[in-house]
Every structure is written in structure tokens, then in C-alpha cells.
């Protein structure tokens, strides 16, 4: 059996799960409602207690919406951050915290880091297993966007070749990220430093924008890319070449000012592991896969996610309890009607069916509204987060939320039998007298 | 249907008997009036005869079947198939239309009988003077007299063998009450319905085959037609 289950496509498994979660509610509905036409009475109850009903629906909707929204948003963030790391196969830095260096390279949360020298860079760049090695040079910014020095090869890799305009041809030309508010043909003078500490007016050289990358869904969309030589020259360093006027690799080790990180594209998966082994050196270098580091981070956050899920479930249980309580009270207010039905000869199952169907309308309406709210909330949150980080977040209600909702409806359906059965237990004659 | 009652009593709190009848019988298609002061136990006796009081003791034999001895489910089925009940304060479903109220049984009756119940209910409403155009209006919007007529239509919609009516003319003016009395007795006669009415209305009691008076839960015969 487990093998059969595992052999099914994921979508089929999800559908089957959904079906299994909804099935008990459908069976209850079939058993209770079969052969009856309780709709007019259900409508009457919905109308009679309309304000209370709306409150119940709102309560359910908010709890489901919060639960679904949080799960959706968390998944979107996880997927989005993983996608942003996709194009950074491997990074080599000086030994330290791989998380810090991953944040600095993939997410451009730049921190001061020890530099790797030219000899080492050339060793990496000329390694037979390396397809592409690029230095990164930080230090300047323009209107809050970091100006990052690197190589033509890396820019092409990052943009997957989709660059509008043209590639730079001298150190003072730039390719901008998709979210940068500069047009091709604009020019700017970079400020020294990053963020709030940036100082205008220290550098004199104007940089012209000559190209724009297609969106990458990563914080690099908000970066301005220039040749590494440009950053080095601006800061009065050597430009990496023995003879002036050269642009890009190969670099001359003696004139290489150093780089905090080397982005490496290995030739194959096997070469990636070889390279990682080779460049993990005590006191000298550290090689890591950003995707794997991120995976570890997500695993750590998984505990937080679990805690959130538990909180969500507790919240939903409380709401379910509140709704059940109000159903008990409402079905008491409906006691006279129930007694009339019983006096007219209606079977007990019919009375249960009316109260249960009424409860289910509230439950299903609340749950569906909740999913819509959850989707909306996640979308809103994602939009805010995206605008801050440029991570491409795709917040869409997914299977886990649908499963959660289906489970909630079925559980609620089972609980709703209680007030329904309670409605049946009251003495008929007393209720007929108005008791 | 005919009924024979044998030592029926409805016990109340502290050993009190809310309503009782040592021996009582009504032939099929016959009619019985129950009169008496308020609180005498008329409604209680009516409920007991219709099998709505599980605490009732004794025997109530409808066509020979003891209602009190039956299980709750069988009792309910018997009520659905054979009894019509007009309650003292109508007890309509306020939000449903007049037609839906009169055809209330159709909501739970076997599918095959639904159409017949709806047709009969509509016919009864018409016969009782409710215009068809009005029958979609919610029951709450009708006057007391009209509500009473809807209640009667509901009681007759299943073509019952017995009709219980608790003060059916109480909220009607004289002319409407007389019309309703004519209608009830005529329908009962035409369809052979056994009629058991609680009433203070002499005009209604006059038309009953037999009238019994109740006081403090007990029956005393006053007149035979
Ligand atoms: N469940 C009960 N527990 C205690 N006393 C009850 C109960 N049901 C009815 N009674 C009492 O039994 C008596 C008979 O009530 P019932 O409703 O049968 O009177 P009634 O003859 O129909 O009066 P009315 O003409 O006012 O309708 C009343 O005194 C009432 O308070
Ligand atoms: Mg009474």
C-alpha cells in the first residue's frame, strides 16, 4: 500500500487527501438529508438569526483566513527566497558564517567581510571544474540601491542573457536591475557607502546606464551592476590588470584588490561537490551552496512554522467551540418550531437534518470566505514584502490550506451533530406551549 | 379512525393529575367537543390523545392500536400519516409563506406523496378563502384569523383520519368563525374525519356529536347529540 501511494503523482495524492477529508461531511449530509426537503426551514433559520449568523460566518472566516493566510504567506516566502538563491550555485568566501555570507551575496544584505586575494581568485577562476567565477566589489550606492562591481559573465548569467540595451564597454557604464528607477541613457554619480551612511559628492566619476536586466525575482533587481574595475578605480585601488584599459577577466593577481566573495558556477553537479571540498580550507577559504544553507535555515524555521500551525489550529478550535455554543443557543430559540415539526409527525432525522444543514451553511460559507480572505491577506503581505525585498513572492492558496479548510468543515460537521441532536431531546408538549 | 381510551392519565408534578379520562370513545367519523375553564387540562388531554406526551399512562387505542404502548418512532409515523393538529396559538413557521406552511408535511413526507400534499394544501387554502396571490407571503404577515385558517389547511393537507383542534375559532370574528365551523364539519363529514375540538365557542360545540366538560383534569359528560 505505501508503495502504491508513493507511486501516485503529487497532484493525485493531494486530490485524494482532499476527497478523504471532505468525504465524512458528504456522507453525513447524504445520510441526514436523504429523502428530505429541509431547504425552506434552513432558509428560515438563516433569515431569522441573520445577524448572529453573519457574526458566526465572520468569526469562522477570520480564523480560517488567518490560518490559510499565514501558511500561504510562509510558503510563498520560502519558495521565493529559494528561487532567488537558484542562480547562485556556489559561493567561496573567507571562513566565517555561511548564513551571513549567503545573505550578503544572494540577498545583498551586505556586511564587512575579509577579502580573498588575487592568487586565490585566479586559482578558482582557472580551475578546470569551474564554468564561471566572478568577484563581487561592494562599497557604493545610488539612491539606496547598492552599486556592485562584478564581471560581464556573471551579469549575463544572472539575467539569463536577457539584457535590454547593451553590455558595458568601459568601467563607467552600468547595467541596472529591473526595479531600478533609471532609464537607459541616464547617468549618476555613486555615493560612497551604503544605505543611510552613504555620502554624496566623494566620487567624481559619472556612470552611464547602458542596459537593464530582465526581472530575476531577487534583491538583485534593486542593484546597479558595474564592472568590478569601476568600483576599484573609484576607491583609488588598482583595477585588477597589469595594463590599464582592460575590462573583466583574466585578472592579474598582483593588481587584484581583493573580493569578499567569489560567485562560482561549476561545470556540473559532480564538479560542485569537488569544488566545495577543494575550497573548504582551514583559515583560508569557505565554499558553500547558498541553496543548501537556505534549506537549513528553512528547516530551522520549520519549527516556528509548526508552532504557528498549532496556534492556528488552537484558534480554529476556539472558533469552532464558539460557533457550536451559539448553535446550541440558536437551536433553543428554534425549539418551538422543532416541537411543531415533531407534533406534525416529522422524523427525528428530519429535525437533525434541519439544524445540521443550517450549521453547515454557516460553516461552509465561513470557510469559503476565509479562504478568500486568506488569499487576499497573503497577497497583500507578499506585495508589501516584495516591494521591500524584490523577492518575487507568489502567494496563492495551495493544497495544505484546502486540506485545512476541508478538515475544518468535516470536523465542524461532526460537532454540529451535537446541537442538532440536542434539539431532538427537548420535550415536545412544553415547547409547544412556548417553553 | 375510531378511538377508545382506557384509564388515561397524565401525571404532573407532586402527584397531580393534569388530565385524565377513565373511559372515552369516539367512533370513526364522529366528533367530540371538549369544554371547560382555563387550566382544566383540555390542551393536555388533546396532546395525550395525539400521543405527544410520553409521560401519559393508560391506553389510547386508535383503530385498536395503542398509541401509548408504541415506540416513539412508530408514534411519530402514526401522527404523520393519520393526525392533523390545529394548535391553540397556530404555531406556523413565521418566515415561510402560507402555501409552504400549509404544505409543511411535504418537507419530510416520502417523495411520492409530496405533490399530493402540496395540491391538497393549496386547495384547502383556497377553500378557506385565502387568495392564491397571497400564499407566498410569509405567515407572519397574516392576520390572526388568516393564520388560523393556514393552520387548519396544514392540518388537513395530509388528508388525516383524525383532526385535533385546540380553540380553532378563538381568534376569529363571528362570521369567520361560523365559516370555519361549517368548513371543518363539512370536510370532516365528507372525508370521514374524526374530529376532536377543544373550544369555548357554543356555535362550534353545538355542531359536535358529543361534548364533554373538563374540570381540574377530569371529564364530566354534559350533553349527547
Ligand atoms: N408540563 C407541565 N408541568 C406542570 N403543569 C403543567 C404542565 N403542563 C400543563 N400543566 C398544567 O396543567 C393544567 C392544564 O393545562 P392545559 O394547557 O391543558 O389547560 P387548558 O384547559 O388547555 O387551558 P386553556 O383553556 O387556558 O388553554 C394547567 O394548570 C397547567 O398549568
Ligand atoms: Mg389549552
XYZ file of C-alpha atoms and ligand atoms in Angstrom:
692
model
C 0.000 0.000 0.000
C 2.639 2.622 0.927
C 4.452 1.911 -2.345
C 1.233 2.335 -4.299
C 0.567 5.640 -2.528
C 4.105 6.875 -3.160
C 3.867 5.926 -6.808
C 0.924 8.290 -7.317
C 1.610 11.767 -8.715
C 1.638 14.528 -6.104
C -1.485 16.160 -7.523
C -3.383 12.876 -7.303
C -2.277 12.456 -3.703
C -3.492 15.968 -2.922
C -6.840 15.348 -4.574
C -7.241 12.080 -2.709
C -6.416 13.785 0.568
C -8.992 16.463 -0.141
C -11.583 13.855 -1.037
C -10.818 11.869 2.115
C -11.174 14.973 4.254
C -14.448 16.066 2.681
C -15.933 12.581 2.399
C -17.149 12.257 6.020
C -19.064 15.537 5.705
C -20.600 14.377 2.426
C -21.562 11.031 3.964
C -23.162 12.839 6.906
C -25.049 15.083 4.502
C -26.236 12.121 2.433
C -27.354 10.124 5.466
C -29.114 13.044 7.148
C -30.717 14.747 4.173
C -31.714 11.762 2.053
C -35.374 11.950 1.078
C -35.983 15.274 2.837
C -36.520 18.799 1.554
C -35.500 20.956 4.525
C -34.308 23.956 2.483
C -37.264 26.259 3.345
C -36.723 25.784 7.069
C -32.954 26.180 6.786
C -33.532 29.424 4.897
C -35.987 30.499 7.586
C -33.398 29.883 10.309
C -30.733 31.714 8.345
C -33.043 34.675 7.946
C -34.441 34.688 11.473
C -30.996 34.809 13.102
C -29.316 36.717 10.282
C -27.115 38.987 12.394
C -25.927 36.209 14.642
C -25.351 34.096 11.553
C -23.273 36.815 9.924
C -21.191 37.073 13.082
C -20.631 33.315 13.081
C -19.623 33.372 9.426
C -17.284 36.301 10.039
C -15.724 34.543 13.027
C -15.092 31.384 11.010
C -13.872 33.381 8.024
C -11.350 35.335 10.064
C -9.955 32.254 11.769
C -9.692 30.270 8.526
C -8.394 33.348 6.736
C -5.655 33.887 9.306
C -4.635 30.249 9.264
C -4.661 29.925 5.489
C -3.055 33.335 5.037
C -0.155 32.566 7.352
C 0.534 29.189 5.742
C 0.234 30.631 2.235
C 2.481 33.564 3.026
C 5.085 31.422 4.728
C 5.234 29.070 1.746
C 5.457 31.978 -0.691
C 8.366 33.410 1.274
C 10.110 30.040 1.395
C 9.641 29.415 -2.337
C 10.542 32.977 -3.257
C 13.730 33.018 -1.226
C 14.735 29.621 -2.623
C 14.136 30.831 -6.173
C 16.287 33.885 -5.528
C 19.140 31.589 -4.499
C 18.738 29.459 -7.638
C 21.287 31.326 -9.711
C 23.945 31.253 -7.018
C 25.234 27.724 -7.370
C 28.204 28.153 -5.109
C 29.968 30.905 -3.226
C 33.550 30.976 -1.931
C 34.456 33.403 0.837
C 36.857 33.726 3.708
C 35.913 31.388 6.604
C 33.064 32.695 8.724
C 29.325 32.405 8.915
C 27.873 30.840 5.781
C 24.476 32.369 6.602
C 25.943 35.865 6.809
C 27.815 35.444 3.552
C 24.789 33.918 1.844
C 22.697 36.909 2.927
C 25.415 39.224 1.628
C 25.694 37.599 -1.798
C 22.205 36.310 -2.614
C 20.106 38.868 -0.760
C 22.594 41.765 -0.833
C 22.413 42.246 2.931
C 25.962 43.438 2.700
C 28.318 43.241 5.702
C 32.031 43.857 6.039
C 33.934 40.686 5.277
C 37.599 39.717 4.928
C 38.793 39.772 1.318
C 40.120 36.921 -0.809
C 43.259 37.793 -2.753
C 44.028 37.647 -6.449
C 46.036 34.432 -6.286
C 43.123 32.624 -4.812
C 40.685 34.202 -7.230
C 42.766 33.053 -10.158
C 43.068 29.588 -8.687
C 39.289 29.372 -8.632
C 38.776 31.064 -11.979
C 41.249 28.818 -13.744
C 40.081 25.599 -12.100
C 39.042 23.044 -14.751
C 35.751 22.300 -12.946
C 34.722 25.961 -12.914
C 32.493 27.291 -15.675
C 32.333 30.819 -14.348
C 33.881 32.667 -11.415
C 33.051 36.259 -10.637
C 34.362 38.645 -7.980
C 31.984 40.991 -6.188
C 33.009 44.513 -5.257
C 30.814 46.457 -2.850
C 31.034 49.868 -1.336
C 28.934 52.410 -3.209
C 25.297 53.098 -3.710
C 22.910 55.330 -5.594
C 19.553 56.419 -4.117
C 19.691 53.496 -1.707
C 20.459 50.912 -4.384
C 23.825 49.168 -3.993
C 26.318 49.627 -6.810
C 28.003 46.263 -7.234
C 31.086 45.556 -9.232
C 31.361 42.215 -10.994
C 32.000 40.692 -14.422
C 30.124 40.602 -17.686
C 29.835 36.804 -17.464
C 28.064 36.951 -14.128
C 25.635 39.649 -15.283
C 24.711 37.524 -18.285
C 24.271 34.501 -16.023
C 22.118 36.462 -13.564
C 19.875 37.894 -16.274
C 19.842 34.591 -18.130
C 21.051 36.536 -21.126
C 18.015 38.817 -21.133
C 19.521 42.269 -21.102
C 17.819 45.245 -22.660
C 20.220 47.775 -24.173
C 23.822 46.633 -24.374
C 26.640 45.261 -22.246
C 29.080 47.712 -20.664
C 32.204 48.532 -22.627
C 34.090 50.740 -20.228
C 34.335 50.925 -16.425
C 31.887 53.787 -16.141
C 28.921 52.098 -17.721
C 26.263 50.224 -15.772
C 23.571 47.601 -16.206
C 20.669 48.224 -13.824
C 18.340 45.750 -12.144
C 14.725 45.604 -13.329
C 13.398 47.553 -10.321
C 15.888 50.427 -10.552
C 14.359 53.773 -11.400
C 16.925 54.752 -14.046
C 16.455 54.685 -17.788
C 18.994 53.586 -20.328
C 20.892 56.771 -21.165
C 20.614 58.196 -17.621
C 23.778 58.744 -15.668
C 24.588 59.182 -11.983
C 27.437 59.760 -9.560
C 27.544 56.943 -6.971
C 27.577 57.891 -3.301
C 30.243 56.402 -1.086
C 28.877 53.827 1.345
C 25.587 52.005 1.608
C 22.188 52.872 2.981
C 21.893 55.742 5.478
C 25.658 56.088 5.832
C 26.081 56.838 2.129
C 27.928 60.099 1.469
C 27.290 62.045 -1.712
C 29.908 64.012 -3.526
C 33.009 61.975 -2.657
C 33.263 60.364 -6.066
C 33.519 62.410 -9.180
C 33.023 59.929 -11.995
C 29.637 59.766 -13.633
C 28.362 56.348 -14.552
C 26.068 55.931 -17.561
C 23.290 53.381 -17.668
C 23.606 51.310 -20.853
C 21.456 48.270 -20.124
C 18.743 46.744 -17.969
C 18.366 43.162 -16.747
C 15.108 41.264 -17.038
C 13.474 40.730 -13.609
C 15.167 37.971 -11.609
C 12.743 37.881 -8.667
C 15.603 38.539 -6.290
C 17.052 41.533 -4.436
C 19.442 41.865 -7.377
C 16.552 43.547 -9.189
C 17.328 46.523 -6.995
C 21.068 46.582 -7.639
C 23.155 48.594 -10.108
C 25.812 46.417 -11.705
C 29.078 47.883 -12.958
C 32.422 46.346 -13.926
C 34.448 45.449 -10.818
C 37.160 47.702 -12.194
C 34.826 50.657 -11.799
C 34.389 50.170 -8.037
C 38.087 49.552 -7.548
C 39.102 52.642 -9.509
C 36.565 54.840 -7.772
C 38.116 53.864 -4.470
C 41.647 54.568 -5.649
C 42.627 50.918 -5.878
C 44.369 49.004 -8.616
C 41.941 47.884 -11.314
C 42.974 44.238 -11.396
C 45.062 44.454 -14.527
C 48.767 44.996 -15.137
C 47.985 47.143 -18.159
C 45.311 49.824 -17.864
C 42.223 49.798 -20.076
C 41.368 46.106 -19.769
C 37.860 45.089 -18.644
C 36.926 41.796 -16.994
C 38.849 38.545 -16.521
C 41.508 37.385 -16.585
C 42.724 39.445 -13.643
C 46.328 39.933 -12.692
C 46.852 38.584 -9.189
C 49.319 41.307 -8.259
C 46.896 44.088 -9.160
C 43.764 42.403 -7.786
C 42.449 44.466 -4.847
C 40.575 41.516 -3.324
C 36.961 40.345 -3.221
C 34.751 39.429 -0.235
C 33.073 36.653 -2.221
C 33.567 34.693 -5.416
C 30.380 33.505 -7.116
C 31.159 30.193 -8.806
C 29.198 28.329 -11.454
C 30.588 24.778 -11.519
C 30.606 22.759 -14.730
C 28.404 20.025 -13.260
C 26.860 18.778 -10.077
C 29.831 16.491 -9.531
C 32.244 19.373 -10.014
C 30.238 21.372 -7.472
C 30.960 18.825 -4.776
C 34.585 18.505 -5.805
C 34.994 22.264 -5.693
C 33.326 22.576 -2.354
C 35.693 20.006 -0.947
C 38.721 21.597 -2.517
C 37.973 25.140 -1.431
C 36.899 24.361 2.083
C 40.249 25.185 3.668
C 41.015 25.931 7.275
C 41.791 29.622 7.880
C 41.828 30.308 4.158
C 38.512 29.747 2.367
C 34.990 28.520 2.863
C 32.873 27.147 -0.006
C 29.112 26.674 0.323
C 25.948 26.171 -1.700
C 23.530 29.046 -0.883
C 20.575 26.784 -1.677
C 21.699 24.284 0.938
C 22.361 26.978 3.527
C 18.916 28.372 2.835
C 17.463 24.877 3.151
C 18.995 24.569 6.606
C 17.592 27.929 7.517
C 14.132 26.876 6.346
C 14.423 23.681 8.342
C 15.206 25.744 11.412
C 12.238 27.957 10.657
C 10.174 24.804 10.213
C 9.856 24.610 13.988
C 8.469 28.113 14.021
C 6.101 27.093 11.257
C 4.924 24.138 13.290
C 4.317 26.381 16.284
C 2.345 28.731 14.053
C 0.288 25.850 12.706
C -0.534 24.724 16.220
C -1.564 28.249 17.146
C -3.733 28.385 14.038
C -5.383 25.104 14.954
C -5.995 26.241 18.520
C -7.533 29.431 17.163
C -9.762 27.398 14.879
C -10.786 25.041 17.669
C -11.785 28.044 19.782
C -13.825 29.467 16.949
C -15.468 26.108 16.338
C -16.347 25.938 20.044
C -17.786 29.465 19.978
C -19.857 28.658 16.917
C -21.113 25.415 18.482
C -22.134 27.314 21.589
C -24.111 29.837 19.588
C -25.700 26.981 17.625
C -26.863 25.454 20.898
C -28.399 28.763 21.891
C -29.928 29.387 18.472
C -31.378 25.904 18.267
C -33.002 26.578 21.650
C -34.616 29.649 20.143
C -35.817 27.356 17.394
C -37.193 24.838 19.893
C -40.846 25.739 19.300
C -40.500 25.207 15.569
C -38.821 21.886 16.233
C -41.661 20.879 18.551
C -44.228 21.748 15.872
C -42.361 19.595 13.385
C -42.287 16.719 15.852
C -46.004 17.180 16.583
C -46.745 17.134 12.857
C -45.003 13.787 12.778
C -41.594 14.727 11.350
C -38.994 12.011 11.971
C -36.148 12.823 14.344
C -33.709 12.578 11.457
C -35.525 15.445 9.735
C -35.137 17.718 12.739
C -31.443 16.797 12.991
C -31.085 17.415 9.253
C -32.562 20.929 9.514
C -30.311 22.042 12.378
C -27.267 20.317 10.893
C -27.787 21.742 7.411
C -28.187 25.189 8.933
C -24.903 24.770 10.828
C -23.187 23.525 7.674
C -24.288 26.548 5.673
C -22.619 28.780 8.261
C -19.544 26.573 8.337
C -19.085 26.290 4.581
C -19.869 29.961 3.941
C -17.405 30.977 6.645
C -14.721 28.630 5.367
C -15.011 29.735 1.738
C -14.967 33.392 2.771
C -11.982 32.554 4.949
C -10.060 31.103 2.035
C -10.743 34.251 0.034
C -9.626 36.386 2.976
C -6.538 34.218 3.407
C -5.633 34.594 -0.241
C -6.164 38.339 -0.057
C -4.166 38.732 3.148
C -1.287 36.644 1.811
C -1.282 38.609 -1.427
C -1.226 41.904 0.426
C 1.568 40.773 2.723
C 3.520 39.444 -0.213
C 3.121 42.704 -2.071
C 4.491 44.609 0.922
C 7.356 42.152 1.375
C 8.121 42.106 -2.344
C 8.329 45.855 -2.510
C 10.812 45.804 0.352
C 12.997 42.920 -0.771
C 12.317 42.477 -4.501
C 11.833 38.783 -3.749
C 9.286 37.540 -6.253
C 6.582 36.121 -3.965
C 3.808 34.055 -5.428
C 1.226 33.861 -2.658
C -1.501 31.510 -3.805
C -3.791 29.337 -1.698
C -2.460 25.806 -2.055
C -3.263 22.247 -1.082
C -2.326 22.483 2.603
C -4.803 25.334 3.067
C -7.516 23.487 1.149
C -6.861 20.405 3.274
C -7.026 22.523 6.399
C -10.335 24.021 5.285
C -11.789 20.638 4.329
C -10.734 19.156 7.659
C -12.307 22.085 9.457
C -15.610 21.642 7.611
C -15.724 17.921 8.319
C -14.808 18.342 11.972
C -17.358 21.138 12.281
C -19.930 18.907 10.598
C -19.336 16.198 13.186
C -19.565 18.723 16.028
C -22.731 20.253 14.561
C -24.465 16.926 15.176
C -24.415 17.789 18.887
C -26.721 20.815 18.819
C -28.772 19.014 16.180
C -29.275 16.019 18.443
C -29.850 18.267 21.440
C -32.734 19.925 19.561
C -34.336 16.494 19.437
C -34.191 15.831 23.159
C -36.466 18.607 24.365
C -39.993 17.547 25.395
C -42.479 18.376 22.662
C -45.504 19.488 24.662
C -43.614 22.032 26.786
C -42.025 23.540 23.710
C -45.426 23.722 22.001
C -46.728 25.767 24.928
C -43.935 28.225 24.219
C -41.377 26.987 26.724
C -60.487 6.416 12.749
C -62.149 5.483 15.993
C -60.610 5.894 19.395
C -61.084 4.112 22.706
C -59.499 5.500 25.822
C -58.924 3.325 28.831
C -57.820 4.775 32.170
C -55.729 7.511 30.603
C -53.931 9.868 32.954
C -51.227 12.477 32.541
C -49.252 12.803 35.761
C -47.963 16.239 36.699
C -45.621 17.423 39.424
C -46.307 16.457 43.071
C -48.704 13.639 42.227
C -51.184 15.958 40.499
C -53.107 14.608 37.535
C -53.034 17.236 34.771
C -55.621 15.450 32.676
C -57.313 12.077 32.799
C -60.097 10.047 31.260
C -61.372 6.782 32.738
C -63.227 5.649 29.655
C -63.980 7.504 26.468
C -64.697 6.547 22.916
C -65.351 8.318 19.660
C -66.491 6.382 16.593
C -64.783 6.809 13.244
C -66.037 9.983 11.571
C -67.647 11.099 14.832
C -66.919 14.318 16.644
C -66.139 15.269 20.220
C -66.121 18.672 21.851
C -64.069 19.395 24.954
C -65.069 22.413 27.016
C -64.137 23.727 30.409
C -62.448 26.575 32.230
C -58.951 27.704 31.544
C -56.341 25.416 33.077
C -58.776 22.494 33.262
C -56.476 20.275 31.232
C -58.160 20.391 27.804
C -54.998 21.002 25.804
C -53.172 18.404 27.879
C -55.827 15.776 27.130
C -55.678 16.647 23.443
C -51.888 16.234 23.435
C -52.246 12.895 25.213
C -54.781 11.657 22.671
C -52.382 12.668 19.883
C -49.508 10.811 21.538
C -47.412 13.904 22.235
C -46.953 13.244 25.963
C -44.517 10.430 26.709
C -45.423 10.575 30.407
C -49.078 9.637 29.738
C -50.295 6.390 31.329
C -53.150 4.082 30.325
C -54.390 3.197 26.887
C -55.334 5.241 23.838
C -56.461 2.847 21.134
C -56.738 4.292 17.620
C -58.399 1.694 15.409
C -57.278 -0.768 18.039
C -53.589 0.262 18.108
C -52.439 1.501 21.494
C -50.652 4.783 20.850
C -49.112 4.940 24.311
C -47.660 1.450 24.009
C -45.947 2.273 20.705
C -42.312 3.333 20.470
C -41.572 6.980 19.820
C -40.776 6.367 16.158
C -43.957 4.419 15.432
C -45.962 7.029 17.303
C -44.467 9.749 15.117
C -45.236 7.810 11.951
C -48.807 7.276 13.095
C -49.134 11.022 13.744
C -47.652 11.957 10.366
C -49.976 9.628 8.499
C -53.221 9.954 10.418
C -53.380 13.037 12.598
C -53.960 16.659 11.795
C -53.375 19.185 14.555
C -54.519 22.790 14.850
C -52.655 24.291 17.801
C -54.047 26.796 20.254
C -51.732 29.575 19.023
C -51.351 28.446 15.382
C -47.603 27.696 15.597
C -46.896 28.468 11.975
C -43.389 28.863 10.594
C -43.299 32.657 10.514
C -40.734 33.012 7.729
C -42.380 30.525 5.365
C -45.169 31.511 3.022
C -48.772 30.484 3.629
C -48.551 27.763 0.991
C -45.285 26.391 2.363
C -46.776 26.347 5.854
C -49.890 24.546 4.740
C -47.708 22.014 2.903
C -45.182 21.694 5.746
C -45.538 17.906 5.737
C -44.087 17.814 2.228
C -40.662 18.694 3.661
C -40.327 15.297 5.281
C -43.014 13.111 3.706
C -41.933 10.396 1.253
C -41.130 11.918 -2.120
C -44.092 10.188 -3.774
C -46.570 11.957 -1.509
C -45.134 15.469 -1.735
C -47.044 16.643 -4.782
C -50.342 15.385 -3.382
C -49.723 17.200 -0.091
C -48.924 20.453 -1.894
C -52.018 20.220 -4.083
C -54.253 19.411 -1.151
C -52.730 22.264 0.899
C -53.327 24.746 -1.909
C -56.896 23.542 -2.317
C -57.573 23.832 1.416
C -56.176 27.377 1.468
C -58.461 28.296 -1.402
C -61.461 26.676 0.217
C -60.736 28.603 3.417
C -60.792 31.860 1.478
C -57.098 32.658 1.098
C -56.299 34.085 -2.302
C -53.645 32.254 -4.205
C -51.776 35.510 -4.868
C -51.273 35.851 -1.126
C -49.949 32.406 -0.408
C -46.303 33.295 -0.956
C -46.322 35.979 1.731
C -44.597 34.972 4.967
C -47.026 33.617 7.540
C -46.028 36.343 9.991
C -47.680 38.941 7.763
C -51.185 37.433 8.019
C -53.881 38.442 10.498
C -54.768 36.172 13.416
C -57.841 34.838 11.633
C -55.910 34.170 8.460
C -53.168 32.436 10.390
C -55.785 30.202 11.974
C -57.021 29.236 8.510
C -53.500 28.460 7.340
C -53.116 26.243 10.411
C -56.332 24.414 9.505
C -55.161 23.975 5.923
C -51.899 22.486 7.203
C -53.788 20.074 9.437
C -55.937 18.887 6.550
C -53.247 18.771 3.861
C -52.324 15.152 4.561
C -55.975 14.034 4.447
C -55.769 12.794 8.022
C -58.119 10.317 9.692
C -58.343 12.464 12.799
C -58.288 16.226 13.267
C -57.386 17.703 16.648
C -58.218 21.367 17.011
C -57.393 23.476 20.047
C -59.629 26.563 20.148
C -59.811 26.841 16.327
C -62.231 29.781 16.390
C -60.761 31.712 19.309
C -59.227 34.488 17.242
C -61.954 34.813 14.616
C -64.920 37.163 14.430
C -68.374 35.654 14.377
C -68.761 35.455 10.607
C -65.285 33.996 10.084
C -65.765 31.597 12.963
C -69.044 30.351 11.506
C -67.446 29.912 8.106
C -64.610 27.932 9.638
C -67.004 25.779 11.674
C -69.006 24.978 8.548
C -65.883 24.159 6.695
C -64.429 21.958 9.416
C -67.585 19.962 9.963
C -68.353 19.667 6.272
C -64.847 18.463 5.456
C -64.877 16.068 8.395
C -68.173 14.632 7.293
C -67.212 14.423 3.626
C -63.902 12.702 4.323
C -64.944 10.701 7.354
C -62.530 12.520 9.592
C -62.866 12.031 13.319
C -62.984 15.493 14.880
C -61.826 16.334 18.400
C -62.171 20.019 19.246
C -61.357 21.983 22.346
C -63.465 25.125 22.374
C -65.379 27.695 24.368
C -67.431 28.585 21.338
C -71.046 27.345 21.741
C -71.529 27.529 17.983
C -68.745 25.013 17.484
C -69.674 22.811 20.438
C -73.288 22.683 19.115
C -72.095 21.017 15.952
C -70.212 18.247 17.806
C -71.828 14.841 18.211
C -70.893 14.941 21.838
C -69.462 17.469 24.272
C -67.532 16.704 27.448
C -66.717 19.184 30.167
C -63.403 19.217 31.946
C -62.635 20.495 35.391
C -59.382 20.035 37.289
C -58.212 17.486 34.803
C -61.302 15.298 34.869
C -64.080 14.701 32.400
C -67.759 15.123 33.046
C -70.324 14.432 30.349
C -72.851 17.180 29.769
C -74.583 16.532 26.538
C -75.140 13.983 23.848
C -76.258 14.999 20.452
N -45.592 20.149 31.995
C -46.413 20.625 32.951
N -45.992 20.685 34.224
C -46.797 21.171 35.182
N -48.016 21.607 34.955
C -48.480 21.593 33.699
C -47.698 21.093 32.622
N -48.440 21.167 31.511
C -49.620 21.706 31.857
N -49.648 21.959 33.179
C -50.776 22.496 33.936
O -51.878 21.672 33.657
C -53.042 22.435 33.658
C -53.822 22.167 32.381
O -53.200 22.842 31.308
P -53.863 22.904 29.877
O -52.995 23.647 28.981
O -54.243 21.531 29.481
O -55.149 23.764 30.178
P -56.328 24.150 29.207
O -57.553 23.508 29.711
O -55.973 23.898 27.808
O -56.421 25.711 29.455
P -56.680 26.899 28.410
O -58.151 26.929 28.137
O -56.243 28.109 29.130
O -55.897 26.607 27.213
C -52.644 23.869 33.836
O -52.865 24.223 35.184
C -51.198 23.865 33.534
O -50.518 24.846 34.274
Mg -55.443 24.997 26.157
